[in-house]
Amino acid sequence: MAISSVGFACRSFSPVRTLQSHCLWKIRFNTVAAAIETMDESDGFATDSDRQDKVSDEPRDREWKQLNSKDLGLSSSMIAKSTRKVLNGLKSKGHDVYLVGGCVRDLILKRTPKDFDILTSAELREVVRTFPRCEIVGRRFPICHVHIGDDLIEVSSFSTSAQNSSRNTRTECKESSGSDGDEDCIRLNNCLQRDFTINGLMFDPYAKVVYDYLGGMEDIRKAKVRTVIHAGTSFHQDCARILRAIRIAARLGFRMSKETAHFIKNLSLLVQRLDKGRILMEMNYMLAYGSAEASLRLLWKFGILEILLPIQAAYLARSGFRRRDKRTNMLLSLFANLDKLLAPDRPCHSSLWIAILAFHKALADKPRSPIVVAAFSLAVHNCGDILEAVEITKKITRPHDKSFFELVEPEENLDFQTLLDEVMDLDASIEDALNQMTDAYFISKAMSAYPQAPYSDLVFIPLQLYLRAGRIFDCVKNEETRIGFEAKQGSKIEYGSLNSGYFPEIRHVFARVVFDTVFPLNLSQEL
């Protein structure tokens, strides 16, 4: 993917300094190795020979650059109003403030950031005194959560970054610069603690400068995800970076650098060390923010899907889906249609994508008529009114997608009672699928037909979320359970309600995704 819209013919404000002459860079990266020339893309699972660390030397010299933010198309109007209030509040107190991380990357790419992160010269206690609704969170890496209206802005401090860096690093930086107050060294020290070069950009919206110490702009131009330090070391330091690399590449359509891809594949088992809550958070970022299909494809490509979602990995393996396959299937189509309705600033509640996974598993285990699927999804939408669902189903004229083995040819003149029984059976199957997806025994058996796959009995969906996903379908069970359920009014998606998990909104989007997958509009247009 080439990024042609980003203005890279940027003028430099100050003399360019090369990191090759900087002793800090030599300390950090003098043993760095690059990736293998070609990453193994076999269609099977990774073998022992795949896991050999075949790397060759690659220079990581980078230039320090100060780029004019106007040349990059950045303006203060692109920053969320709540974030601007925090920036202005800290700046008015005489503190330096920067936007950092993925939000800078996204603004340069003309994408809507998921959120905005601020870095300041103020101590965290000073940040708390500046804003009435603010608290310090985190023990190992404390930051401030500033609440502006309904928005939450994360603010970190240079002082925290300095505490987390080694004394030798700070000393070498000062000695090389000849000044204890070298602002470049302070900024560089913070950037070196980040995960990927494209997340290591710093934007001063008042000086209108973007600082690039790690070659992040070059990697944006090349559409590449690259770790700041050697990938093997980086992933061992924080194995959550493996999942973040997948998430970023999926969302932006970027590719991994050879070294990064190599170590994601060979160190994929490290993700099992993560806290289950952290895994859920990263999976939610992948599946609930508009890049679910691409995320699932990359998780499969790098051998991580069989660790995190073995049931879905077994489905892909059974269907002959290859690591580099460009084809689609019902699972990927469901999430592709979900992606069309979501965005980084318009996510859904995690119960929705869990419900879609369970729905698909139920169909994959027992294929059903598209009429049954349509009646079920409509019943979910209108809170269990089967009579209305059946009446609407009878009026469907759009053809169903016959490429999905999960759908069988519909019976002619299907009577109401038979259709009702089929709908109830599908509902029971989804409940059973949810049970299996949250049961370590069933998960551990999912990939038993593929002994070369890594063993996993990982359950990261907590009980409360499992119960919430099940409640999405409670309205379908019988007439009595419909009491107290509320159907959504209108067709417009209310994204605040969708993100908070408001059941009528969740049911509405679920029904839209299922219906558009089973009865895609483009088939009607072709006929």
CSV table of C-alpha atoms in Angstrom, one decimal, residues 310-311 314 318 441-450:
chain,number,residue,atom,x,y,z
A,310,PRO,CA,-9.5,-22.0,18.4
A,311,ILE,CA,-13.2,-22.7,17.4
A,314,ALA,CA,-10.9,-24.9,13.3
A,318,ARG,CA,-11.9,-27.4,7.9
A,441,TYR,CA,-12.7,-28.2,27.6
A,442,PHE,CA,-14.6,-27.5,24.4
A,443,ILE,CA,-12.0,-24.9,23.3
A,444,SER,CA,-9.1,-27.3,24.0
A,445,LYS,CA,-10.8,-29.9,21.7
A,446,ALA,CA,-11.5,-27.5,18.8
A,447,MET,CA,-8.2,-28.0,17.1
A,448,SER,CA,-7.8,-31.7,18.0
A,449,ALA,CA,-7.9,-32.7,14.3
A,450,TYR,CA,-4.8,-30.5,13.7
